[in-house]
Coordinates of C-alpha atoms and ligand atoms in Angstrom, one line a residue:
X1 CA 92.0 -23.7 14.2
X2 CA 89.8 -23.7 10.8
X3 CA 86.2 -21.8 10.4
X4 CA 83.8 -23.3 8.0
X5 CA 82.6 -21.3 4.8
X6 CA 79.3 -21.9 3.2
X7 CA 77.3 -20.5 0.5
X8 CA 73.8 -20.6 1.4
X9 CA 70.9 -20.6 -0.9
X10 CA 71.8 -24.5 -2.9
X11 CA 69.5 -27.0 -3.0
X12 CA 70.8 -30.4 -1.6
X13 CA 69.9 -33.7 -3.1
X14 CA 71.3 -36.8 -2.9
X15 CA 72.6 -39.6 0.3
X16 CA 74.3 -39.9 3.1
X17 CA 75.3 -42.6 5.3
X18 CA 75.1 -42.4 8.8
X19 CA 78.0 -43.2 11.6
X20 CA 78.1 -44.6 14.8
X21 CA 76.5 -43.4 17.5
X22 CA 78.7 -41.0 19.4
X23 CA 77.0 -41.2 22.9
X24 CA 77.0 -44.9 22.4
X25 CA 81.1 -44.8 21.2
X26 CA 82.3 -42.8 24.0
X27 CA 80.7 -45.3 26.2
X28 CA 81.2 -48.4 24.5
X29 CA 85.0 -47.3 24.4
X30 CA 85.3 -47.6 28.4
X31 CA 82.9 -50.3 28.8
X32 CA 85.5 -52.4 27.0
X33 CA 88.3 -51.9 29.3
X34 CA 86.0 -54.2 31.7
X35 CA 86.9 -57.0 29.8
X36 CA 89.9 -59.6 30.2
X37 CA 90.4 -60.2 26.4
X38 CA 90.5 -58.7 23.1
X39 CA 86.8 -56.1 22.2
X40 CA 86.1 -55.5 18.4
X41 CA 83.8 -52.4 17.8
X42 CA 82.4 -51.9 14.8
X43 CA 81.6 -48.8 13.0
X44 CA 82.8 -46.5 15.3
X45 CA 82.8 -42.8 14.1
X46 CA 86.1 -41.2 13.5
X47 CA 85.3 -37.9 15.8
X48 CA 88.0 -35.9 18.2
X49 CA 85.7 -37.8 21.1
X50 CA 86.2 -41.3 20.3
X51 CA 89.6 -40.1 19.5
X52 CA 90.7 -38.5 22.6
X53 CA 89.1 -41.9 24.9
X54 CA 91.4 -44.0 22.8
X55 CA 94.1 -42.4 23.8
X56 CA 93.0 -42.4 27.7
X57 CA 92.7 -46.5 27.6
X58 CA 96.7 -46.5 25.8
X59 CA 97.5 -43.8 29.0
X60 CA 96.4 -46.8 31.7
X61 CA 98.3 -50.0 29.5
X62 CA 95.7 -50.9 26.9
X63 CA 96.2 -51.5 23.7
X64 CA 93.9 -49.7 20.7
X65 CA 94.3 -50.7 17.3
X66 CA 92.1 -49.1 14.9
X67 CA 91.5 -50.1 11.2
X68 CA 89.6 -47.3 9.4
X69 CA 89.8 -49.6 6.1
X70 CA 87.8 -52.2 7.6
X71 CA 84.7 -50.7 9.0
X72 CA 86.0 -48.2 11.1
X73 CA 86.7 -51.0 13.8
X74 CA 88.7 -50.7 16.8
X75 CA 90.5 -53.8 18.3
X76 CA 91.2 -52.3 22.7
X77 CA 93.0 -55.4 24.5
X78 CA 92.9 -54.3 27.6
X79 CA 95.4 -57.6 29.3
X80 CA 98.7 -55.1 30.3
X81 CA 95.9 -52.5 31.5
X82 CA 96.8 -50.9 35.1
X83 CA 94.8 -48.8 37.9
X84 CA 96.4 -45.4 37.6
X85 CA 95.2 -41.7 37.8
X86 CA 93.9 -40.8 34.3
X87 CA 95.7 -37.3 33.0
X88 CA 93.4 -34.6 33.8
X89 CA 94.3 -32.7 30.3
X90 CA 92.8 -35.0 28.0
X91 CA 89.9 -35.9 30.8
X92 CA 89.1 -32.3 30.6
X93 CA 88.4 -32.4 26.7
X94 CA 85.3 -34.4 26.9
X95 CA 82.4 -34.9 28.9
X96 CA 82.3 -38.8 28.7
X97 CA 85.4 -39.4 30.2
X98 CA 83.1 -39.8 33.6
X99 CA 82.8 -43.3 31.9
X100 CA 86.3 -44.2 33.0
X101 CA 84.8 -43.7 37.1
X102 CA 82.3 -46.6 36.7
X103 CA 84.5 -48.5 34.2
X104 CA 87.9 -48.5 36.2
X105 CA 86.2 -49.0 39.7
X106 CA 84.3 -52.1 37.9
X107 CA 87.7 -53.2 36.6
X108 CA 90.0 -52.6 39.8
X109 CA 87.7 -51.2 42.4
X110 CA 89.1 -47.7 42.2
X111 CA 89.0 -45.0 39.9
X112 CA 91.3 -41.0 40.0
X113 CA 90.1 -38.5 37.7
X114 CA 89.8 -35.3 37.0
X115 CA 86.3 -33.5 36.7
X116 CA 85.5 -34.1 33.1
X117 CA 84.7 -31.3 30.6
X118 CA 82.3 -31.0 27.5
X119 CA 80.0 -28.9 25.9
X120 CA 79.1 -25.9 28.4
X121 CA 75.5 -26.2 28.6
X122 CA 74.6 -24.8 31.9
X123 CA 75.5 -26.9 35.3
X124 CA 76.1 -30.6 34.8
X125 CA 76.3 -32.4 37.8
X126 CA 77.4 -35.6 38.2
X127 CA 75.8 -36.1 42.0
X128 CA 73.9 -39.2 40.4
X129 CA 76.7 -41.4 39.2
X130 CA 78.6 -40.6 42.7
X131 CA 75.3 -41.4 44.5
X132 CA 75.5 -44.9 42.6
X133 CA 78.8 -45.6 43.0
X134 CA 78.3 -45.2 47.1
X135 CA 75.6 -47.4 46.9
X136 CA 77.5 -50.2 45.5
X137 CA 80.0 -49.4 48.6
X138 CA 82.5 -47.2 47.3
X139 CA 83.9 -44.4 49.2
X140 CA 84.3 -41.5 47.4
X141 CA 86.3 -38.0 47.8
X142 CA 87.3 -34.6 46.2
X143 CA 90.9 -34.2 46.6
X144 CA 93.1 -31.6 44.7
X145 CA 90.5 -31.1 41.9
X146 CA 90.7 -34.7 41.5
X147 CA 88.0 -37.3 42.2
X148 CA 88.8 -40.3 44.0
X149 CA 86.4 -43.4 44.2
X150 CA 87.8 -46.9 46.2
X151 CA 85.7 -49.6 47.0
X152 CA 87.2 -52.8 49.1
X153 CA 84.7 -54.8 47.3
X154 CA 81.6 -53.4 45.3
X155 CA 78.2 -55.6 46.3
X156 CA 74.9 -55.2 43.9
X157 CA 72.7 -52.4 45.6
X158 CA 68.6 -50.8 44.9
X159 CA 69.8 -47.6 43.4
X160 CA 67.2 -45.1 42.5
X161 CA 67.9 -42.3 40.3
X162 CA 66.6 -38.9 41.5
X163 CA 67.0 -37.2 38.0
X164 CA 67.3 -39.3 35.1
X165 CA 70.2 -39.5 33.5
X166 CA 72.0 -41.1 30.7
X167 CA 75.4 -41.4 32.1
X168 CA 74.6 -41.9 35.6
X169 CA 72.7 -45.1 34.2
X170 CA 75.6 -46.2 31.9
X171 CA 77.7 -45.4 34.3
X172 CA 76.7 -47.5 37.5
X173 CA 76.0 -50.4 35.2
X174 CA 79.5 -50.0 34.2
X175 CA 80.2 -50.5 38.3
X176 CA 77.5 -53.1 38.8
X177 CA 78.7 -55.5 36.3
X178 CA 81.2 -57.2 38.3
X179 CA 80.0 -56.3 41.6
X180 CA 79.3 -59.3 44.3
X181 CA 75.3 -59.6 44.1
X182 CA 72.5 -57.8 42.3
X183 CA 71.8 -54.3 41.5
X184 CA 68.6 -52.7 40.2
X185 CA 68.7 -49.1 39.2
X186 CA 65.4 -47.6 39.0
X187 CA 64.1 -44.2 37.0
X188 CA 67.0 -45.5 34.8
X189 CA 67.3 -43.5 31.7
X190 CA 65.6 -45.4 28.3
X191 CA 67.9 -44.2 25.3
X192 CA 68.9 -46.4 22.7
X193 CA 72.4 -46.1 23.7
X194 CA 71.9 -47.3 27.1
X195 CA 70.6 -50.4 25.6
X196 CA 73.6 -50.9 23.1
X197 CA 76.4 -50.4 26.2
X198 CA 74.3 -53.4 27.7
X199 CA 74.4 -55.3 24.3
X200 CA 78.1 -54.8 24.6
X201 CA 78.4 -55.8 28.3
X202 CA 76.0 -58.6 27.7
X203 CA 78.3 -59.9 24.4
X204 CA 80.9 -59.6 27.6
X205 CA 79.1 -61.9 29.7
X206 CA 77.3 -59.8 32.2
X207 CA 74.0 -60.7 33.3
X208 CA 71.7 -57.6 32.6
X209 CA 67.7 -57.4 32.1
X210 CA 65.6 -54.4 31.6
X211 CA 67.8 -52.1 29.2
X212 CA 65.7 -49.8 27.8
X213 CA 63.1 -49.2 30.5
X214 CA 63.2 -47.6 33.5
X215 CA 64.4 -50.7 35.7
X216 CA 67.6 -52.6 34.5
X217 CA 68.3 -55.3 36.9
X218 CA 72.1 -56.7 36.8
X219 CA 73.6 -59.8 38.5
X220 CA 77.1 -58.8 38.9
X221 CA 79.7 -61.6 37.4
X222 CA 83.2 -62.8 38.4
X223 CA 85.1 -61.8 34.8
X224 CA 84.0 -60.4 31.5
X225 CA 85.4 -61.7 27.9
X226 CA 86.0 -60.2 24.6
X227 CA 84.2 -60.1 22.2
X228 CA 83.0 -57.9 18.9
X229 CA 80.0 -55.3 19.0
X230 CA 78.8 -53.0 15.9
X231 CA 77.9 -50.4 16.8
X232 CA 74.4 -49.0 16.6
X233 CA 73.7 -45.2 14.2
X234 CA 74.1 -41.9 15.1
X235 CA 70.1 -40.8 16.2
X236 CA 71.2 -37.0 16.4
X237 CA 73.8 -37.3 13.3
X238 CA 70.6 -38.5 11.4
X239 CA 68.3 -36.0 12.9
X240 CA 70.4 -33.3 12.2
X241 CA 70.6 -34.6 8.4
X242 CA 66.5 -34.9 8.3
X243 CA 66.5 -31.0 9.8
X244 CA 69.2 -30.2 7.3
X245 CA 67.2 -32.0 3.9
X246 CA 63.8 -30.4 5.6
X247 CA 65.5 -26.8 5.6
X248 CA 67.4 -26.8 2.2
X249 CA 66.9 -30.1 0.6
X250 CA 65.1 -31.0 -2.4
X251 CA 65.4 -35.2 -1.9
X252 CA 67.6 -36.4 0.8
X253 CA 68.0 -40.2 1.4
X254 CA 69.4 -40.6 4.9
X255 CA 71.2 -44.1 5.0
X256 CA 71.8 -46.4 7.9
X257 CA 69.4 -45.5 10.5
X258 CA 66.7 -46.5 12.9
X259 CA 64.0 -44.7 12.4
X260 CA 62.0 -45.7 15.5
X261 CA 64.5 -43.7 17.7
X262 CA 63.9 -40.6 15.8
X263 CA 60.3 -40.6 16.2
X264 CA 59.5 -37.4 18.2
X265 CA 61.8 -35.6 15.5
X266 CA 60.0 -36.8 12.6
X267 CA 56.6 -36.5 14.2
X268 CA 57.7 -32.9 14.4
X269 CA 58.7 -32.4 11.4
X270 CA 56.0 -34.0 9.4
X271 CA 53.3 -31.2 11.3
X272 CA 55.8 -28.6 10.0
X273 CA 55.0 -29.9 6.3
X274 CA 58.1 -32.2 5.7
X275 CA 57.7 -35.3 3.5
X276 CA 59.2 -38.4 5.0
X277 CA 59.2 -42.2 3.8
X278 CA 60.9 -44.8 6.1
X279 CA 62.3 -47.7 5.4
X280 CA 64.2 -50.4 7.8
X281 CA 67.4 -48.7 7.8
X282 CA 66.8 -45.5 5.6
X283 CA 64.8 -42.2 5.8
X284 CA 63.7 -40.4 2.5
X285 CA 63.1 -36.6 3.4
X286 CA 60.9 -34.4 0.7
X287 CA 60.7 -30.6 1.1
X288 CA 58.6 -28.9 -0.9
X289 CA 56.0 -27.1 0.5
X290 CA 56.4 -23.9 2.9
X291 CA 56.9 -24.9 6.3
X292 CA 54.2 -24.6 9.5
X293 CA 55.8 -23.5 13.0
X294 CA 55.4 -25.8 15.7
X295 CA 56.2 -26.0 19.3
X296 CA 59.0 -28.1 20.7
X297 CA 59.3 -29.4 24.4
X298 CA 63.1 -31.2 24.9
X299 CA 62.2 -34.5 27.5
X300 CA 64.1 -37.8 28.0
X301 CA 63.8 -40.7 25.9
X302 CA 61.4 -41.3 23.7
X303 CA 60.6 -37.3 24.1
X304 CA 62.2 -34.6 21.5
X305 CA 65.7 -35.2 22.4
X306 CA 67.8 -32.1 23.6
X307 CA 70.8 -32.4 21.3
X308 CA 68.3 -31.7 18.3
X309 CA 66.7 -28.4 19.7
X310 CA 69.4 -25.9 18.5
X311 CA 69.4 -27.4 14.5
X312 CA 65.7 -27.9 14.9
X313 CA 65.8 -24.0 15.9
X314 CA 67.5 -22.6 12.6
X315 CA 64.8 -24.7 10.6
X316 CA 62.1 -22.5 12.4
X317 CA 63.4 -19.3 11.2
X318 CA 62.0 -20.8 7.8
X319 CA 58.4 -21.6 8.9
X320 CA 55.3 -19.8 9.1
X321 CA 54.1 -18.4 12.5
X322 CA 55.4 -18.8 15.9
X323 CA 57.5 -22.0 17.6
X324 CA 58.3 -21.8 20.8
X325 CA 61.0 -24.1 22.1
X326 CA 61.9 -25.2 25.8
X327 CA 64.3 -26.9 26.7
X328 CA 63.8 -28.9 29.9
X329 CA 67.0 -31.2 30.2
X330 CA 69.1 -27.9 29.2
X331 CA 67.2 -24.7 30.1
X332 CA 70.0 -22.5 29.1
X333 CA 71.2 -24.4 25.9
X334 CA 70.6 -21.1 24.0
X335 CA 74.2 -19.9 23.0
X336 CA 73.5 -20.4 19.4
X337 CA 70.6 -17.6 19.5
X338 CA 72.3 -14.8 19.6
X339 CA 74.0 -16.2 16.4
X340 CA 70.9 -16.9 14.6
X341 CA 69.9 -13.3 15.3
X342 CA 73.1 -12.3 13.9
X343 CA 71.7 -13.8 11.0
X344 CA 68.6 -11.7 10.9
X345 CA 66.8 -14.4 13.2
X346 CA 63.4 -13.2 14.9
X347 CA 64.1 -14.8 18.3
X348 CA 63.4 -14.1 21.6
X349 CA 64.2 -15.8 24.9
X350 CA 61.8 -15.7 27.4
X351 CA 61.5 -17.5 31.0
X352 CA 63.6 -20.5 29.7
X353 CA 62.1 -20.7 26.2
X354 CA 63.1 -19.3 22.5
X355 CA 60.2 -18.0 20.6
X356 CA 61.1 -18.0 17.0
X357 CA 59.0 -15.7 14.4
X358 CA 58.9 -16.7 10.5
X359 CA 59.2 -16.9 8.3
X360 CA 62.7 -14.8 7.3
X361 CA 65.3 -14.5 4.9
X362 CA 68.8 -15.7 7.2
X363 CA 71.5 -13.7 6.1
X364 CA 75.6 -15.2 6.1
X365 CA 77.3 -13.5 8.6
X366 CA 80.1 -14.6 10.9
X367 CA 79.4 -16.5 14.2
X368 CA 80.6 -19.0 16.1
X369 CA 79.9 -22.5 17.3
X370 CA 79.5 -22.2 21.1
X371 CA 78.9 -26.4 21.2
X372 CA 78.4 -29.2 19.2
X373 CA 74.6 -29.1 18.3
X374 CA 75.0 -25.4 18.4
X375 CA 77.4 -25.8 15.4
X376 CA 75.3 -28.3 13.9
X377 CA 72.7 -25.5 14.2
X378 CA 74.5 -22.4 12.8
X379 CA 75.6 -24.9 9.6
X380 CA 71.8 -25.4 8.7
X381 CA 71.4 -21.7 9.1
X382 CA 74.4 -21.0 6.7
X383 CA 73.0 -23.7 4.4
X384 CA 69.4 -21.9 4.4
X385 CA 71.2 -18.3 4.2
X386 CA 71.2 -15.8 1.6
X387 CA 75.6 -15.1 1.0
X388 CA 78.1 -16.5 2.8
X389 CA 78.2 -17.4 6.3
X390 CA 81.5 -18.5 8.1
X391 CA 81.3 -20.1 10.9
X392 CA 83.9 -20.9 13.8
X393 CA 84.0 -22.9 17.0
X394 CA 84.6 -25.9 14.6
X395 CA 86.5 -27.7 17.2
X396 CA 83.3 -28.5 19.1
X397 CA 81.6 -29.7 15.7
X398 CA 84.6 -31.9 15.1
X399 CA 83.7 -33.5 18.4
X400 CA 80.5 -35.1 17.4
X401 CA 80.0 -35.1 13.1
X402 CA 82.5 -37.0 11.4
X403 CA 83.3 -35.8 8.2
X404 CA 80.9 -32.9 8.1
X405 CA 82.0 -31.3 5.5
X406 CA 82.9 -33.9 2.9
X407 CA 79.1 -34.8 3.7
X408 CA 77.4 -31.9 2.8
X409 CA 79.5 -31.5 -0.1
X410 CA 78.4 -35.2 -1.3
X411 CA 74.8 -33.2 -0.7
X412 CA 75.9 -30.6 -3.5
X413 CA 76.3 -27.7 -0.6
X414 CA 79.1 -25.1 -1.6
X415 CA 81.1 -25.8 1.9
X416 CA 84.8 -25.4 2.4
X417 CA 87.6 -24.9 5.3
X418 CA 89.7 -22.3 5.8
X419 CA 92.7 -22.3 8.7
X420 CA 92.0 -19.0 10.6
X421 CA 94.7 -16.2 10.8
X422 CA 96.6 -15.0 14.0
X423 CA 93.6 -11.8 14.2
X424 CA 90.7 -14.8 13.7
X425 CA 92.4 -16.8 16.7
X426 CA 92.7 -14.1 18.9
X427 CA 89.1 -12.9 18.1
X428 CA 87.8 -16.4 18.9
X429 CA 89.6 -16.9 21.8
X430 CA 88.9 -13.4 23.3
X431 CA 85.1 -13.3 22.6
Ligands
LIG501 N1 71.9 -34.5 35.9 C1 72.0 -34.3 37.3 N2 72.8 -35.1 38.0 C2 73.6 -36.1 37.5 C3 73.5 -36.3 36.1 C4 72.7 -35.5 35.3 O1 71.3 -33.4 37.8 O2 74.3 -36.7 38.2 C5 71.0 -33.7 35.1 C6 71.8 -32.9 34.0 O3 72.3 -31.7 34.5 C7 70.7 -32.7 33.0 C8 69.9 -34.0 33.1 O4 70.2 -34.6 34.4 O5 69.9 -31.6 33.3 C9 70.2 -35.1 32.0 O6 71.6 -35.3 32.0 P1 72.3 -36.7 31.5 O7 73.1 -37.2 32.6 O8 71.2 -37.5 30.9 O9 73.2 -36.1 30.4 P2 74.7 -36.6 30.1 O10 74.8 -38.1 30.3 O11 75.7 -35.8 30.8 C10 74.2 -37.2 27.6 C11 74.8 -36.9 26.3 C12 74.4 -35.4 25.9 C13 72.9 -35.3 25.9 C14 72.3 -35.8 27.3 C15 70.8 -35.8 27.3 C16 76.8 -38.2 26.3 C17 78.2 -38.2 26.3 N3 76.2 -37.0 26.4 O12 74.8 -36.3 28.5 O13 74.9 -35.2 24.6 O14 72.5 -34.0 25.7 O15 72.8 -37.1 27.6 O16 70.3 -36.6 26.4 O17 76.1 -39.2 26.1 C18 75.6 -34.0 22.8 O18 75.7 -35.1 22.2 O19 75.6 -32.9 22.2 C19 75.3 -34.0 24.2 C20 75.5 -33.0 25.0

């Protein structure tokens, strides 16, 4: 286990290049088991995540070959592939591993596997996915802690999501690809990932319309092919750069992105004061002014995206005035307040929402990562910091940022790694 150490106070300046998506990766990974030949992905962003699912598909007979020298590509030829229960150890490590239920009982009609893990951010049900995998005619049943889903024969199905939900839409389109007939799902989730699984599928051979609103309508197919997908950028890797330049940068250029799907962030941020050029595939972020508080709602797609509330939260502590943020996908994604506060934050929950007071000085202190974007959040805050701040919990950043720290020190941000001792373990594992 390592903690991070930072020395806050430096102005960054400088570029960095965006990966892969993540929530895109750890779909696209399964999706590709669907096929009957050889998938190429492109670009796909060396995290513990992407990681971990490679290993699942070489657990049920595939076989991944990754070539980080070209592209970060993955070759997964799924022929030798077999219907078996995935092991619940490595299912538990990540939250996307749900992807294997729609994926395998697309491939072989049935799918056992453990109730996957992830970042804890409050109850995460998963009644949605089971609710679209019934429709399509599956049976499915909780035995032993394990879920089991068998289908004689899946048939197309009018599936209407009661929340909406990114996996549960990626997910039953993952089902409904090779099913007999044709499905719509409707109040689909509209993220830009959804729509690059359905590039993928569609580069497969499956007939879907509609990615990317709130009806996609698929005509199930008899087989699926290879073929080779690159991968679209990391949206919250990006945004959490643009929060990072906004709170300590001088001139960041933020390379390979779309900046249409950040645009609830970068509205946001422009209100606060932020500079910020666009180009096709680049953003150019200017910080130079003092910063004006404003007030964040988390929604789904095209709203302000959840997974950038907690960095967006450190960058708060810097402005002028009150922001209140509320999270409504999330309501108790708060873990990394108490942090913050550790860090001489002015916050307050209250009825669901954080009310942050600036501006302040943040001090360095020691905290830890409780999740991912929680990480991502108490890293700006070090950044931004007065001293040094060392931060643990890194596992969970590792998850989603690759190469974090060889990043920020490309930004000129005094950063470094540090294995913890047997005390620091205990600490961490005890809290
Ligand atoms: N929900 C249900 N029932 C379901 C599914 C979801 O009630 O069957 C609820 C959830 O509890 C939540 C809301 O619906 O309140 C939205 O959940 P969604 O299913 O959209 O989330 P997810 O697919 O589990 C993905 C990302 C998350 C991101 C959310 C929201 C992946 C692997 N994860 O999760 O990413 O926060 O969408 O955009 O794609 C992260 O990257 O840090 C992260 C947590």
């Amino acid at each position: 286990m390592q903690k991070m150490l930072i020395e806050g106070g430096h102005l960054l300046n400088g570029k960095v290049r965006i990966g892969g998506a993540k929530n895109s990766a750890v779909a696209l990974l399964p999706a590709a088991i669907l096929a009957d030949s050889e998938v190429t992905i492109e670009d796909l962003p060396n995290i513990s995540d992407v990681r971990i699912l490679g290993d699942l598909i070489e657990e049920i007979g595939g076989n991944v070959t990754w070539n980080r020298l070209h592209q970060d590509t993955v070759s997964i030829d799924p022929t030798n592939m077999v219907s078996m229960p995935l092991p619940n150890g490595k299912v538990k490590k990540l939250r996307a591993s749900y992807y294997f239920m729609g994926a395998m009982l697309g491939k072989f009609n049935e799918a056992v596997i453990g109730l996957p893990g992830g970042c804890p951010l409050g109850p995460r049900p998963i009644d949605q996915h089971i609710k679209g995998f019934e429709a399509l005619g599956a049976e499915v049943t909780n035995e032993h802690g394990a879920i089991y889903i068998r289908a004689k024969q899946l048939t197309g199905a009018r599936i209407y999501l009661d929340v909406v939900s990114v996996g549960a839409t990626i997910n039953i389109m993952l089902a409904a690809v090779k099913a007999k007939g044709k499905t719509i799902i409707e109040n689909a989730a509209k993220e830009p990932e959804i729509i690059d699984v359905a590039t993928l599928l569609t580069n497969m051979g499956a007939k879907i319309k509609g990615a990317g609103t709130d009806v996609i309508r698929i005509e199930g197919v008899d087989t699926l092919h290879g073929c080779k997908h690159t991968i679209i950028p990391d949206r919250i890797e990006a945004g959490t750069f643009a929060v990072l330049a906004a709170a300590q940068g001088k001139e960041i250029i933020i390379d390979n992105v779309i900046p249409q799907h950040l645009e609830s962030l970068l509205a946001k941020l422009r209100e606060m004061g932020v500079v910020i050029e666009e180009s096709d595939e680049q953003l150019l972020i200017v910080s130079n002014k003092p910063l004006k508080s404003v007030d964040i709602k988390t929604l789904v797609y095209p709203g302000f995206p959840t997974d950038l509330q907690q960095p967006l939260t450190s960058l708060l502590t810097k402005a002028e005035g009150t922001g209140v943020v509320t999270d409504t996908i999330y309501s108790s994604r708060f873990k990394h307040i108490d942090e913050l506060r550790r860090m001489n934050a002015q916050i307050k929950v209250e009825g669901g929402s954080a009310i942050v007071s600036g501006p302040v000085k943040l001090q360095g202190a020691k905290v830890k990562a409780s999740d991912l974007r929680a990480g991502a959040a108490l890293i700006i805050a070090g950044l931004m910091a007065e001293g040094i701040t060392e931060v643990t919990g890194l596992e969970h950043v590792d998850r989603g940022y690759e190469q974090i720290t060889e990043k920020l020190l490309q930004l000129g941000a005094n950063v470094w790694r540090e294995d913890l001792n047997t005390e620091e373990v205990e600490q961490v594992q005890g809290q």
